[in-house]
GROMACS .gro file of C-alpha atoms in nm:
model
  265
    1MET     CA    1  -2.421   1.577   3.709
    2GLY     CA    2  -2.571   1.613   3.359
    3SER     CA    3  -2.361   1.921   3.288
    4GLY     CA    4  -2.046   1.740   3.406
    5CYS     CA    5  -2.114   1.439   3.182
    6LEU     CA    6  -2.178   1.673   2.890
    7LYS     CA    7  -1.841   1.843   2.938
    8VAL     CA    8  -1.659   1.510   2.969
    9THR     CA    9  -1.827   1.380   2.650
   10LYS     CA   10  -1.746   1.704   2.468
   11TYR     CA   11  -1.377   1.697   2.548
   12PHE     CA   12  -1.348   1.323   2.484
   13LEU     CA   13  -1.500   1.382   2.142
   14PHE     CA   14  -1.259   1.669   2.083
   15LEU     CA   15  -0.958   1.450   2.168
   16PHE     CA   16  -1.098   1.170   1.955
   17ASN     CA   17  -1.133   1.400   1.654
   18LEU     CA   18  -0.783   1.532   1.704
   19LEU     CA   19  -0.665   1.170   1.679
   20PHE     CA   20  -0.891   1.122   1.377
   21PHE     CA   21  -0.736   1.429   1.211
   22ILE     CA   22  -0.387   1.281   1.263
   23LEU     CA   23  -0.507   0.943   1.128
   24GLY     CA   24  -0.636   1.119   0.815
   25ALA     CA   25  -0.295   1.282   0.769
   26VAL     CA   26  -0.130   0.936   0.792
   27VAL     CA   27  -0.369   0.789   0.531
   28LEU     CA   28  -0.309   1.089   0.304
   29GLY     CA   29   0.066   1.039   0.346
   30CYS     CA   30   0.037   0.669   0.253
   31GLY     CA   31  -0.149   0.758  -0.067
   32ILE     CA   32   0.112   1.017  -0.164
   33TRP     CA   33   0.392   0.769  -0.079
   34ILE     CA   34   0.243   0.510  -0.316
   35MET     CA   35   0.233   0.769  -0.594
   36VAL     CA   36   0.592   0.897  -0.552
   37ASP     CA   37   0.783   0.586  -0.431
   38LYS     CA   38   1.033   0.465  -0.693
   39ASN     CA   39   1.218   0.181  -0.516
   40SER     CA   40   0.970  -0.088  -0.417
   41PHE     CA   41   0.729  -0.350  -0.546
   42ILE     CA   42   0.452  -0.088  -0.510
   43TYR     CA   43   0.608   0.114  -0.792
   44VAL     CA   44   0.629  -0.194  -1.015
   45LEU     CA   45   0.256  -0.248  -0.971
   46GLN     CA   46   0.131   0.110  -0.986
   47THR     CA   47   0.325   0.178  -1.309
   48SER     CA   48   0.150  -0.111  -1.484
   49SER     CA   49  -0.181  -0.144  -1.300
   50SER     CA   50  -0.460   0.112  -1.308
   51SER     CA   51  -0.613  -0.057  -1.002
   52LEU     CA   52  -0.327   0.043  -0.771
   53LYS     CA   53  -0.318   0.395  -0.912
   54THR     CA   54  -0.690   0.423  -0.842
   55GLY     CA   55  -0.632   0.285  -0.493
   56ALA     CA   56  -0.364   0.550  -0.429
   57TYR     CA   57  -0.601   0.827  -0.537
   58ILE     CA   58  -0.871   0.680  -0.312
   59LEU     CA   59  -0.631   0.682  -0.016
   60ILE     CA   60  -0.545   1.045  -0.084
   61GLY     CA   61  -0.915   1.133  -0.108
   62VAL     CA   62  -1.010   0.939   0.205
   63GLY     CA   63  -0.721   1.094   0.398
   64ALA     CA   64  -0.823   1.446   0.297
   65VAL     CA   65  -1.189   1.382   0.383
   66THR     CA   66  -1.090   1.226   0.717
   67MET     CA   67  -0.884   1.531   0.807
   68LEU     CA   68  -1.179   1.756   0.716
   69MET     CA   69  -1.412   1.541   0.927
   70GLY     CA   70  -1.175   1.558   1.221
   71PHE     CA   71  -1.175   1.936   1.193
   72LEU     CA   72  -1.557   1.950   1.172
   73GLY     CA   73  -1.588   1.710   1.467
   74CYS     CA   74  -1.357   1.925   1.682
   75LEU     CA   75  -1.547   2.237   1.584
   76GLY     CA   76  -1.888   2.081   1.650
   77ALA     CA   77  -1.780   1.934   1.985
   78VAL     CA   78  -1.613   2.244   2.128
   79ASN     CA   79  -1.885   2.483   2.012
   80GLU     CA   80  -2.174   2.235   2.070
   81ILE     CA   81  -2.323   2.273   1.720
   82ARG     CA   82  -2.573   1.991   1.654
   83CYS     CA   83  -2.580   2.027   1.275
   84LEU     CA   84  -2.202   1.980   1.255
   85LEU     CA   85  -2.219   1.680   1.486
   86GLY     CA   86  -2.499   1.530   1.275
   87LEU     CA   87  -2.299   1.587   0.956
   88TYR     CA   88  -1.995   1.437   1.123
   89PHE     CA   89  -2.190   1.124   1.231
   90THR     CA   90  -2.334   1.076   0.881
   91CYS     CA   91  -1.995   1.107   0.708
   92LEU     CA   92  -1.831   0.875   0.959
   93PHE     CA   93  -2.104   0.615   0.910
   94LEU     CA   94  -2.068   0.629   0.530
   95ILE     CA   95  -1.688   0.592   0.554
   96LEU     CA   96  -1.725   0.290   0.784
   97ILE     CA   97  -1.967   0.126   0.538
   98GLY     CA   98  -1.727   0.205   0.252
   99GLN     CA   99  -1.434   0.048   0.437
  100ILE     CA  100  -1.632  -0.269   0.504
  101ALA     CA  101  -1.738  -0.286   0.138
  102ALA     CA  102  -1.378  -0.231   0.020
  103GLY     CA  103  -1.250  -0.504   0.253
  104LEU     CA  104  -1.509  -0.751   0.125
  105LEU     CA  105  -1.431  -0.659  -0.237
  106ILE     CA  106  -1.057  -0.716  -0.186
  107TYR     CA  107  -1.126  -1.048  -0.011
  108LEU     CA  108  -1.359  -1.169  -0.288
  109GLN     CA  109  -1.127  -1.053  -0.568
  110GLN     CA  110  -0.809  -1.215  -0.434
  111SER     CA  111  -0.775  -1.454  -0.728
  112ALA     CA  112  -0.826  -1.182  -0.988
  113LEU     CA  113  -0.578  -0.953  -0.811
  114LYS     CA  114  -0.319  -1.230  -0.788
  115SER     CA  115  -0.363  -1.306  -1.159
  116GLU     CA  116  -0.324  -0.939  -1.253
  117VAL     CA  117  -0.005  -0.902  -1.048
  118SER     CA  118   0.137  -1.220  -1.203
  119GLY     CA  119   0.071  -1.089  -1.553
  120ILE     CA  120   0.237  -0.755  -1.476
  121VAL     CA  121   0.554  -0.916  -1.339
  122HIS     CA  122   0.582  -1.173  -1.621
  123LYS     CA  123   0.556  -0.893  -1.880
  124LEU     CA  124   0.821  -0.692  -1.695
  125ILE     CA  125   1.060  -0.990  -1.682
  126GLN     CA  126   1.007  -1.074  -2.048
  127ASP     CA  127   1.086  -0.718  -2.164
  128TYR     CA  128   1.363  -0.647  -1.910
  129ASN     CA  129   1.654  -0.476  -2.088
  130PRO     CA  130   1.917  -0.285  -1.885
  131ASN     CA  131   2.049  -0.124  -2.205
  132ASP     CA  132   1.715   0.042  -2.277
  133GLY     CA  133   1.658   0.342  -2.051
  134LYS     CA  134   1.287   0.360  -2.136
  135ASN     CA  135   1.171   0.136  -1.849
  136ARG     CA  136   1.481   0.161  -1.632
  137THR     CA  137   1.304   0.307  -1.328
  138ILE     CA  138   1.053   0.024  -1.299
  139GLU     CA  139   1.327  -0.232  -1.377
  140ASN     CA  140   1.538  -0.088  -1.094
  141ALA     CA  141   1.239  -0.120  -0.864
  142TRP     CA  142   1.203  -0.489  -0.955
  143ASP     CA  143   1.578  -0.546  -0.905
  144TYR     CA  144   1.540  -0.392  -0.559
  145VAL     CA  145   1.250  -0.627  -0.478
  146GLN     CA  146   1.444  -0.937  -0.586
  147SER     CA  147   1.757  -0.840  -0.393
  148GLN     CA  148   1.570  -0.742  -0.075
  149LEU     CA  149   1.342  -1.047  -0.066
  150SER     CA  150   1.620  -1.283  -0.183
  151CYS     CA  151   1.395  -1.416  -0.458
  152CYS     CA  152   1.404  -1.460  -0.835
  153GLY     CA  153   1.122  -1.424  -1.084
  154TRP     CA  154   0.758  -1.447  -0.981
  155ASN     CA  155   0.723  -1.825  -0.955
  156GLY     CA  156   1.096  -1.894  -0.968
  157PRO     CA  157   1.410  -1.830  -1.177
  158GLU     CA  158   1.256  -2.023  -1.467
  159ASN     CA  159   1.043  -1.716  -1.542
  160TRP     CA  160   1.358  -1.538  -1.658
  161THR     CA  161   1.412  -1.795  -1.935
  162GLN     CA  162   1.143  -1.606  -2.129
  163ASN     CA  163   1.350  -1.285  -2.132
  164THR     CA  164   1.451  -1.178  -2.483
  165MET     CA  165   1.817  -1.105  -2.404
  166ILE     CA  166   1.865  -1.428  -2.208
  167LEU     CA  167   1.714  -1.630  -2.493
  168GLU     CA  168   1.950  -1.464  -2.741
  169ARG     CA  169   2.249  -1.567  -2.526
  170ASN     CA  170   2.129  -1.927  -2.477
  171GLN     CA  171   2.067  -1.871  -2.105
  172THR     CA  172   2.431  -1.787  -2.033
  173LEU     CA  173   2.309  -1.461  -1.876
  174TYR     CA  174   2.116  -1.432  -1.552
  175PRO     CA  175   1.976  -1.135  -1.354
  176CYS     CA  176   2.231  -1.000  -1.106
  177SER     CA  177   1.959  -0.904  -0.859
  178CYS     CA  178   1.871  -1.274  -0.826
  179LYS     CA  179   2.219  -1.380  -0.726
  180ASN     CA  180   2.283  -1.584  -0.415
  181SER     CA  181   2.465  -1.323  -0.208
  182THR     CA  182   2.621  -1.589   0.016
  183GLU     CA  183   2.828  -1.713  -0.276
  184TYR     CA  184   2.898  -1.411  -0.494
  185SER     CA  185   2.950  -1.038  -0.466
  186LEU     CA  186   2.809  -0.889  -0.786
  187PRO     CA  187   2.605  -0.583  -0.893
  188TYR     CA  188   2.235  -0.584  -0.804
  189ASP     CA  189   2.104  -0.475  -1.145
  190GLY     CA  190   2.135  -0.575  -1.509
  191PHE     CA  191   2.261  -0.914  -1.626
  192CYS     CA  192   2.562  -1.119  -1.518
  193GLU     CA  193   2.739  -1.390  -1.717
  194LEU     CA  194   2.801  -1.748  -1.619
  195ASP     CA  195   3.163  -1.843  -1.561
  196ILE     CA  196   3.149  -2.087  -1.854
  197VAL     CA  197   2.979  -1.875  -2.119
  198SER     CA  198   3.067  -2.120  -2.393
  199ASN     CA  199   2.841  -2.389  -2.248
  200PRO     CA  200   2.575  -2.442  -2.518
  201ASN     CA  201   2.358  -2.648  -2.281
  202ALA     CA  202   2.331  -2.393  -2.000
  203THR     CA  203   1.992  -2.374  -1.825
  204PHE     CA  204   1.849  -2.169  -1.541
  205ALA     CA  205   1.946  -2.455  -1.309
  206ASP     CA  206   2.311  -2.356  -1.365
  207TRP     CA  207   2.253  -1.998  -1.249
  208PRO     CA  208   2.393  -1.907  -0.903
  209VAL     CA  209   2.064  -1.747  -0.801
  210ASN     CA  210   1.800  -1.774  -0.530
  211LYS     CA  211   1.551  -2.048  -0.607
  212GLN     CA  212   1.248  -1.899  -0.432
  213GLY     CA  213   1.001  -1.701  -0.642
  214CYS     CA  214   0.904  -1.351  -0.534
  215MET     CA  215   0.538  -1.455  -0.511
  216GLU     CA  216   0.631  -1.665  -0.206
  217GLY     CA  217   0.833  -1.376  -0.064
  218VAL     CA  218   0.547  -1.128  -0.103
  219GLU     CA  219   0.295  -1.373   0.042
  220GLY     CA  220   0.534  -1.446   0.328
  221TRP     CA  221   0.566  -1.074   0.404
  222VAL     CA  222   0.188  -1.040   0.407
  223GLN     CA  223   0.151  -1.340   0.638
  224GLU     CA  224   0.416  -1.206   0.876
  225ASN     CA  225   0.248  -0.866   0.896
  226LEU     CA  226  -0.114  -0.985   0.874
  227GLY     CA  227  -0.167  -0.945   1.247
  228ILE     CA  228  -0.045  -0.584   1.235
  229ILE     CA  229  -0.259  -0.508   0.928
  230LEU     CA  230  -0.573  -0.657   1.084
  231GLY     CA  231  -0.500  -0.487   1.415
  232VAL     CA  232  -0.472  -0.146   1.249
  233CYS     CA  233  -0.795  -0.203   1.054
  234ALA     CA  234  -0.980  -0.316   1.368
  235GLY     CA  235  -0.841  -0.020   1.563
  236VAL     CA  236  -0.959   0.226   1.300
  237ALA     CA  237  -1.307   0.068   1.297
  238VAL     CA  238  -1.331   0.085   1.678
  239ILE     CA  239  -1.225   0.451   1.675
  240GLU     CA  240  -1.487   0.531   1.412
  241VAL     CA  241  -1.765   0.355   1.606
  242LEU     CA  242  -1.656   0.533   1.925
  243GLY     CA  243  -1.668   0.866   1.745
  244MET     CA  244  -2.019   0.793   1.620
  245VAL     CA  245  -2.139   0.701   1.971
  246LEU     CA  246  -1.984   1.011   2.130
  247SER     CA  247  -2.125   1.242   1.863
  248ILE     CA  248  -2.478   1.102   1.909
  249CYS     CA  249  -2.455   1.128   2.288
  250LEU     CA  250  -2.335   1.486   2.269
  251CYS     CA  251  -2.591   1.578   2.005
  252LYS     CA  252  -2.879   1.442   2.216
  253ASN     CA  253  -2.766   1.638   2.522
  254ILE     CA  254  -2.731   1.972   2.345
  255HIS     CA  255  -3.062   2.156   2.394
  256THR     CA  256  -2.960   2.503   2.279
  257GLU     CA  257  -2.708   2.609   2.019
  258ASP     CA  258  -2.507   2.929   2.024
  259TYR     CA  259  -2.384   2.993   1.671
  260THR     CA  260  -2.195   3.302   1.786
  261LYS     CA  261  -1.928   3.060   1.917
  262VAL     CA  262  -1.844   2.946   1.565
  263PRO     CA  263  -1.538   3.130   1.432
  264LYS     CA  264  -1.610   3.360   1.138
  265TYR     CA  265  -1.357   3.410   0.860
   0.00000   0.00000   0.00000
């Protein structure tokens, strides 16, 4: 019976680590995606914020380490090597503690993060200039965000009244990516002109644009997907705890080790 339980535990741990290896590849892919994506709000933030760049590098590092741990776990389980299983347990425990600490840090720093994002977007809107190719990639990313979320500015279209080009034209220009698509069919980047450009008293209230700020759109997206995000995080934590339990059980039941089973390169 003991031998049968040992074999079942060993192969369960092997399958678990195979899943863990795939999970590491997914995390690594997410980190690389954040670094190379050019058409989303992520790019707007990571171009201006060192925090998101650091987060992307952390994801890449964690993904690579997770893949390595999955490989070590598979090797230790199949070949019944206690030292590898012990190393695997220790690394998994440290990663779990790190994830909990990171989650708490993000939760406690919500206000600071929100303030940083707001500052980044306001600076982008103020300096937005479709005629200057210097920042065109990040400006295109922001246009994409506004058109996809049907929003305008961070708090609302009034944020665009601080843009240099719009101020020079007495607010007779407005961002095309903010347009109300139900009323007009215009380009989704650069500036568009009001029908009555000679109106000296034009304000942002005269613009045919969406009235909702992108802050509400981003927060709405997070709220809609919060259940999925929390579910994924909880699932990862459960998998990690299960892996720790299986590795300890297998390690305790291995009485002799045959290092000749370990592949030599």
